[in-house]
């Protein structure tokens, strides 16, 4: 299992200048590969005959590292590692661009964050709680919020548009498959259904509702004002750069708020329950068709599900995604009658067959729980069904 730890670093002026130089090296190598890619497609006559043609899509391009390095840094192992990482990043993006029929874009200094990655072998040592020693930079001040577990195999340093530096440590640790088997052998397995919405972020089958923070919606007026200030500045001026950085800081603040909320909530659910059932949503289609596209994007349901997926692997828990076309909202959780007349404005409804009063979201979460229970029994036929302890609300 591979884990990535991300910490903020605080380089001094000389270290920042050195990092900017390495960012420029990675950016130049990537942009040169993109230029070669388009030149080879167009069969440009100005294409240097001494440069080998790019191999087929999906094949390795590591042999092009010597042509992207100058004579001064050709024998520098760190620079070579940075260039090879940029090459592999290009190979991945090239393959994706061909499959999805989109264009490859050049890397800009101002419009995208800058990244350089290199091998961690013999490069990193930890000094104290908030200090790292990297051969490339020397002693580096950082904020280590947690202990790194496993063997560090790669280091990635990034710089955001707002000028903040971060270090990502890729570590390899022992797989957690044994933990999953231990979980399935427990005498009591807590299983819960999760329904996602707009008014409330998630609703559990036991009736618990988590409010939607709406980080983007609460800051929308300030963002609109900042966009107006930015658009009024003269191009290529210092004031425009200041407005751009100010605007980027606000977007980064919204991202950090949302990411922190999703991290805390997903960890809470994973630690509390052994089996979590969620509905697989076609979010892209929903954003194209729904007038609530901005609110759906602000909720970040897909990011939340991805967090549940990898944290379930960490802690040995199970995440079940039920089919997206299950009528979880319209189906009565007691008699299974489907109410086709239900609209989006109906937050509560009464079943015409069994006269049960339903809360729309809790009823959907219970139906998701039932569908998830059926899937887990089908997937694990040897599971003791008496061990399943569903979390159900009294309002059903």
Coordinates of C-alpha atoms in Angstrom, one line a residue:
X1 CA 0.0 0.0 0.0
X2 CA 1.2 3.5 -0.9
X3 CA 0.5 6.5 1.3
X4 CA 1.2 10.2 0.5
X5 CA 1.9 12.6 3.3
X6 CA 1.6 16.3 2.5
X7 CA 3.2 19.0 4.7
X8 CA 3.8 22.7 4.2
X9 CA 7.4 23.8 4.0
X10 CA 9.0 27.3 4.6
X11 CA 12.1 27.7 2.5
X12 CA 14.4 30.7 2.9
X13 CA 15.3 33.0 0.0
X14 CA 18.2 30.9 -1.3
X15 CA 16.2 27.7 -1.1
X16 CA 13.2 29.3 -2.8
X17 CA 15.5 30.5 -5.7
X18 CA 16.9 27.0 -6.0
X19 CA 13.4 25.4 -6.0
X20 CA 12.3 27.9 -8.7
X21 CA 15.2 26.8 -10.8
X22 CA 14.2 23.2 -10.5
X23 CA 10.5 24.1 -11.2
X24 CA 11.7 25.8 -14.4
X25 CA 13.7 22.7 -15.3
X26 CA 10.7 20.4 -15.0
X27 CA 8.4 22.9 -16.8
X28 CA 10.9 23.3 -19.7
X29 CA 11.3 19.6 -20.1
X30 CA 7.5 19.0 -20.2
X31 CA 6.8 21.8 -22.6
X32 CA 9.6 20.6 -24.9
X33 CA 8.0 17.1 -25.0
X34 CA 4.6 18.7 -25.8
X35 CA 6.2 20.7 -28.7
X36 CA 7.9 17.5 -30.0
X37 CA 4.5 15.7 -29.8
X38 CA 2.7 18.3 -32.0
X39 CA 5.7 18.6 -34.3
X40 CA 5.7 14.8 -34.9
X41 CA 1.9 14.9 -35.5
X42 CA 2.2 17.7 -38.1
X43 CA 5.4 16.3 -39.6
X44 CA 7.0 19.7 -39.3
X45 CA 10.1 20.1 -41.4
X46 CA 11.7 22.2 -38.7
X47 CA 11.6 19.2 -36.4
X48 CA 15.2 18.4 -35.5
X49 CA 16.2 15.2 -37.3
X50 CA 18.7 14.5 -34.5
X51 CA 15.9 14.2 -32.0
X52 CA 14.4 10.7 -32.0
X53 CA 10.7 10.5 -32.8
X54 CA 8.5 10.0 -29.8
X55 CA 7.6 6.3 -29.3
X56 CA 4.0 5.1 -29.6
X57 CA 1.4 6.3 -27.1
X58 CA 1.8 4.5 -23.7
X59 CA 5.4 3.5 -24.2
X60 CA 8.3 4.8 -22.1
X61 CA 10.1 7.9 -23.1
X62 CA 12.8 7.8 -20.4
X63 CA 15.5 7.6 -23.1
X64 CA 14.8 11.2 -24.0
X65 CA 16.2 12.5 -20.7
X66 CA 19.7 13.0 -22.2
X67 CA 18.2 15.2 -24.9
X68 CA 16.3 17.3 -22.4
X69 CA 19.3 17.9 -20.1
X70 CA 22.1 20.3 -20.8
X71 CA 25.8 19.3 -20.5
X72 CA 26.1 21.1 -17.1
X73 CA 23.3 19.1 -15.4
X74 CA 23.5 15.9 -17.4
X75 CA 25.4 14.1 -14.6
X76 CA 23.4 15.6 -11.8
X77 CA 21.3 12.7 -10.4
X78 CA 18.7 15.0 -8.9
X79 CA 18.1 16.9 -12.1
X80 CA 18.0 13.7 -14.1
X81 CA 15.4 12.4 -11.6
X82 CA 13.3 15.6 -12.0
X83 CA 13.4 15.4 -15.8
X84 CA 12.4 11.7 -15.8
X85 CA 9.5 12.5 -13.5
X86 CA 8.4 15.2 -16.0
X87 CA 8.7 12.7 -18.8
X88 CA 6.5 10.1 -17.1
X89 CA 4.0 12.8 -16.3
X90 CA 3.9 13.7 -20.0
X91 CA 3.5 10.0 -21.0
X92 CA 0.5 9.7 -18.7
X93 CA -1.1 12.9 -20.0
X94 CA -0.4 12.1 -23.6
X95 CA -2.1 8.7 -23.3
X96 CA -5.1 10.3 -21.6
X97 CA -5.3 13.0 -24.3
X98 CA -5.3 10.5 -27.1
X99 CA -8.0 8.4 -25.4
X100 CA -10.3 11.3 -24.6
X101 CA -9.4 13.3 -27.8
X102 CA -8.3 16.4 -26.0
X103 CA -5.3 18.7 -26.6
X104 CA -2.2 18.7 -24.5
X105 CA -1.5 22.0 -22.9
X106 CA 1.8 23.7 -22.2
X107 CA 2.7 24.4 -18.5
X108 CA 2.4 28.0 -17.6
X109 CA 4.3 29.6 -14.7
X110 CA 1.3 31.7 -13.5
X111 CA -1.7 29.5 -14.3
X112 CA -0.7 26.2 -12.8
X113 CA 1.2 25.0 -9.7
X114 CA 4.7 24.0 -10.3
X115 CA 6.0 20.5 -9.3
X116 CA 9.4 18.8 -9.2
X117 CA 9.7 15.2 -8.1
X118 CA 12.8 13.1 -7.4
X119 CA 13.9 9.9 -5.8
X120 CA 14.1 9.9 -2.0
X121 CA 17.0 7.4 -1.7
X122 CA 19.6 9.0 0.4
X123 CA 18.0 12.4 0.0
X124 CA 15.9 12.9 3.1
X125 CA 16.5 12.9 6.8
X126 CA 14.2 14.1 9.6
X127 CA 15.7 16.4 12.2
X128 CA 13.4 17.1 15.1
X129 CA 9.6 17.5 14.8
X130 CA 9.5 20.4 12.4
X131 CA 12.7 20.2 10.4
X132 CA 13.8 18.1 7.4
X133 CA 17.2 17.7 5.9
X134 CA 17.1 17.3 2.1
X135 CA 20.4 17.0 0.2
X136 CA 19.1 19.3 -2.5
X137 CA 18.1 22.1 -0.1
X138 CA 19.8 21.4 3.3
X139 CA 17.8 22.0 6.5
X140 CA 14.2 22.9 5.7
X141 CA 11.6 24.2 8.1
X142 CA 8.3 22.3 7.9
X143 CA 5.1 21.6 9.8
X144 CA 5.0 17.9 10.5
X145 CA 1.4 17.3 11.5
X146 CA 1.7 13.6 11.8
X147 CA 4.2 10.8 11.8
X148 CA 5.3 9.3 8.5
X149 CA 4.7 5.5 8.4
X150 CA 6.5 3.2 6.0
X151 CA 9.5 3.6 3.7
X152 CA 9.8 6.9 1.8
X153 CA 10.5 6.3 -1.9
X154 CA 9.7 9.6 -3.5
X155 CA 9.7 13.3 -2.8
X156 CA 7.6 15.9 -4.6
X157 CA 7.8 19.6 -3.9
X158 CA 5.1 21.9 -5.2
X159 CA 4.4 25.6 -5.3
X160 CA 0.9 26.9 -5.5
X161 CA -0.2 30.0 -7.3
X162 CA -0.4 31.8 -4.0
X163 CA 3.3 31.2 -3.4
X164 CA 3.0 28.5 -0.8
X165 CA 5.4 25.5 -0.8
X166 CA 4.4 22.0 0.0
X167 CA 6.3 18.7 0.2
X168 CA 4.7 15.3 -0.5
X169 CA 6.3 12.1 0.8
X170 CA 5.3 8.9 -1.0
X171 CA 5.7 6.0 1.5
X172 CA 5.2 2.3 1.1
X173 CA 3.8 0.3 4.0
X174 CA 2.4 -3.2 4.6
X175 CA -0.9 -4.1 2.9
X176 CA -4.0 -4.1 5.0
X177 CA -5.8 -7.2 3.5
X178 CA -5.5 -9.1 6.8
X179 CA -7.3 -6.3 8.5
X180 CA -10.3 -6.7 6.2
X181 CA -10.5 -10.4 6.9
X182 CA -10.4 -9.6 10.6
X183 CA -13.2 -7.1 10.2
X184 CA -15.4 -9.7 8.4
X185 CA -14.8 -12.2 11.2
X186 CA -16.1 -9.8 13.9
X187 CA -19.2 -10.8 15.9
X188 CA -20.9 -7.5 15.3
X189 CA -20.7 -5.6 12.0
X190 CA -22.2 -2.1 12.0
X191 CA -23.6 -1.3 8.6
X192 CA -25.0 2.1 7.6
X193 CA -26.6 3.6 4.5
X194 CA -25.6 7.1 3.3
X195 CA -27.7 9.4 1.2
X196 CA -26.1 12.6 -0.2
X197 CA -28.0 15.8 -0.8
X198 CA -27.9 19.6 -1.1
X199 CA -29.8 20.9 2.0
X200 CA -27.9 18.4 4.1
X201 CA -24.6 17.1 2.9
X202 CA -25.2 13.5 4.0
X203 CA -28.1 11.7 5.7
X204 CA -27.5 8.4 7.5
X205 CA -30.0 5.6 7.8
X206 CA -30.1 6.0 11.6
X207 CA -31.5 9.5 11.1
X208 CA -28.3 11.5 11.6
X209 CA -28.0 14.6 9.3
X210 CA -24.9 16.5 8.6
X211 CA -25.4 20.1 7.4
X212 CA -23.9 21.2 4.1
X213 CA -21.3 23.9 4.9
X214 CA -21.6 25.5 1.4
X215 CA -18.1 27.0 1.5
X216 CA -18.3 28.4 -2.0
X217 CA -21.8 29.7 -1.7
X218 CA -21.0 31.6 1.5
X219 CA -18.0 33.2 -0.1
X220 CA -19.6 33.8 -3.5
X221 CA -20.1 37.6 -3.2
X222 CA -16.5 38.2 -2.1
X223 CA -15.3 36.1 -5.0
X224 CA -17.4 38.0 -7.5
X225 CA -16.1 41.3 -6.1
X226 CA -12.5 40.0 -6.4
X227 CA -13.1 38.9 -10.0
X228 CA -14.4 42.4 -10.9
X229 CA -11.3 44.0 -9.3
X230 CA -9.1 41.6 -11.2
X231 CA -10.7 42.2 -14.6
X232 CA -10.4 46.0 -14.2
X233 CA -6.6 45.9 -13.7
X234 CA -4.3 46.7 -16.6
X235 CA -2.8 43.7 -18.2
X236 CA 0.9 42.9 -17.4
X237 CA 0.8 45.3 -14.5
X238 CA 1.9 44.8 -10.9
X239 CA -1.6 45.6 -9.6
X240 CA -3.0 42.8 -11.8
X241 CA -0.5 40.3 -10.3
X242 CA -1.5 41.4 -6.8
X243 CA -5.2 41.0 -7.7
X244 CA -4.6 37.6 -9.2
X245 CA -2.8 36.4 -6.1
X246 CA -5.5 37.8 -3.9
X247 CA -8.1 36.0 -5.9
X248 CA -6.1 32.7 -5.9
X249 CA -5.8 33.0 -2.1
X250 CA -9.6 33.1 -1.7
X251 CA -10.1 30.0 -3.9
X252 CA -7.4 28.2 -2.0
X253 CA -9.0 29.1 1.3
X254 CA -12.3 27.6 0.0
X255 CA -10.6 24.5 -1.2
X256 CA -8.8 24.0 2.2
X257 CA -12.0 24.5 4.1
X258 CA -13.9 22.0 2.0
X259 CA -11.0 19.5 2.0
X260 CA -10.7 19.7 5.8
X261 CA -14.4 19.1 6.3
X262 CA -14.5 16.1 4.0
X263 CA -11.4 14.6 5.6
X264 CA -12.8 14.9 9.1
X265 CA -16.3 13.6 8.1
X266 CA -15.0 10.6 6.1
X267 CA -12.6 9.6 8.9
X268 CA -15.5 9.8 11.4
X269 CA -17.7 7.5 9.3
X270 CA -14.9 5.0 8.6
X271 CA -14.0 4.7 12.2
X272 CA -17.6 4.4 13.4
X273 CA -19.0 1.8 10.9
X274 CA -17.6 -1.4 9.5
X275 CA -19.7 -1.4 6.3
X276 CA -20.8 1.8 4.5
X277 CA -23.3 1.8 1.6
X278 CA -23.5 4.8 -0.7
X279 CA -25.2 5.5 -4.0
X280 CA -23.1 5.8 -7.1
X281 CA -24.1 9.1 -8.7
X282 CA -23.7 10.3 -12.3
X283 CA -22.4 13.7 -11.1
X284 CA -21.3 14.9 -14.5
X285 CA -24.7 14.3 -16.0
X286 CA -26.4 15.9 -13.0
X287 CA -24.3 19.1 -13.4
X288 CA -25.1 19.4 -17.1
X289 CA -28.9 18.9 -16.6
X290 CA -29.6 20.4 -13.2
X291 CA -30.0 24.1 -12.3
X292 CA -28.2 23.3 -9.1
X293 CA -24.9 22.6 -10.8
X294 CA -22.9 25.1 -8.7
X295 CA -24.3 23.7 -5.5
X296 CA -23.6 20.2 -6.6
X297 CA -20.0 21.1 -7.5
X298 CA -19.6 22.9 -4.1
X299 CA -20.8 19.8 -2.3
X300 CA -17.9 17.7 -3.8
X301 CA -19.6 14.3 -3.5
X302 CA -17.2 12.6 -5.8
X303 CA -14.2 13.7 -3.7
X304 CA -16.0 12.5 -0.5
X305 CA -16.6 9.0 -2.0
X306 CA -13.0 8.8 -3.1
X307 CA -11.9 9.6 0.4
X308 CA -14.2 6.9 1.8
X309 CA -12.7 4.4 -0.7
X310 CA -9.0 4.8 0.2
X311 CA -9.7 5.2 3.9
X312 CA -11.8 2.0 3.8
X313 CA -8.7 0.2 2.5
X314 CA -6.5 1.7 5.2
X315 CA -8.8 0.7 8.1
X316 CA -9.9 -2.6 6.7
X317 CA -13.5 -1.5 6.2
X318 CA -15.9 -2.1 3.3
X319 CA -17.5 0.6 1.0
X320 CA -20.4 -0.6 -1.2
X321 CA -21.7 1.5 -4.1
X322 CA -25.2 0.5 -5.1
X323 CA -26.5 1.0 -8.7
X324 CA -27.3 4.6 -9.6
X325 CA -30.7 3.9 -11.0
X326 CA -32.1 2.4 -7.8
X327 CA -35.3 4.4 -6.9
X328 CA -34.1 5.0 -3.3
X329 CA -36.0 8.2 -2.8
X330 CA -39.4 7.2 -4.3
X331 CA -39.5 3.6 -2.8
X332 CA -41.2 3.1 0.5
X333 CA -38.8 1.3 2.8
X334 CA -41.6 -0.7 4.5
X335 CA -43.8 -2.0 1.6
X336 CA -41.5 -1.3 -1.4
X337 CA -44.2 0.8 -3.1
X338 CA -42.8 3.3 -5.6
X339 CA -44.3 6.8 -5.5
X340 CA -43.8 8.1 -9.1
X341 CA -45.5 11.4 -8.2
X342 CA -42.8 12.5 -5.8
X343 CA -41.1 15.8 -6.8
X344 CA -38.0 17.5 -5.6
X345 CA -39.9 20.0 -3.4
X346 CA -41.6 17.2 -1.4
X347 CA -39.3 16.7 1.6
X348 CA -41.9 14.4 3.4
X349 CA -44.5 12.1 1.9
X350 CA -47.0 9.5 3.0
X351 CA -47.1 6.0 1.4
X352 CA -50.5 5.4 -0.2
X353 CA -50.4 1.7 0.6
X354 CA -49.1 1.4 4.2
X355 CA -49.8 5.0 5.3
X356 CA -46.2 5.4 6.6
X357 CA -45.0 9.0 6.8
X358 CA -41.5 9.3 5.4
X359 CA -38.7 11.8 5.6
X360 CA -37.5 11.9 2.0
X361 CA -33.8 11.7 2.8
X362 CA -33.9 9.2 5.7
X363 CA -36.1 6.9 3.6
X364 CA -33.6 7.0 0.8
X365 CA -30.7 6.2 3.2
X366 CA -32.6 3.2 4.5
X367 CA -33.2 1.9 1.0
X368 CA -29.5 2.3 0.2
X369 CA -28.8 0.4 3.4
X370 CA -31.1 -2.5 2.3
X371 CA -29.5 -2.6 -1.2
X372 CA -26.0 -2.6 0.3
X373 CA -26.9 -5.4 2.7
X374 CA -28.0 -7.6 -0.2
X375 CA -24.8 -6.9 -2.0
X376 CA -22.6 -7.7 0.9
X377 CA -24.4 -11.0 1.5
X378 CA -24.0 -11.9 -2.2
X379 CA -20.3 -11.0 -2.2
X380 CA -19.5 -12.8 1.1
X381 CA -21.8 -15.9 1.1
X382 CA -19.9 -17.3 4.2
X383 CA -20.7 -14.2 6.2
X384 CA -22.7 -14.7 9.4
X385 CA -25.8 -12.7 8.6
X386 CA -26.7 -12.5 12.3
X387 CA -23.5 -10.4 12.8
X388 CA -24.9 -7.6 10.7
X389 CA -26.2 -4.8 12.8
X390 CA -28.0 -2.2 10.6
X391 CA -28.2 1.4 11.8
X392 CA -31.9 2.3 11.4
X393 CA -33.9 5.3 12.3
X394 CA -37.1 5.1 14.3
X395 CA -38.8 7.4 11.8
X396 CA -39.5 4.7 9.2

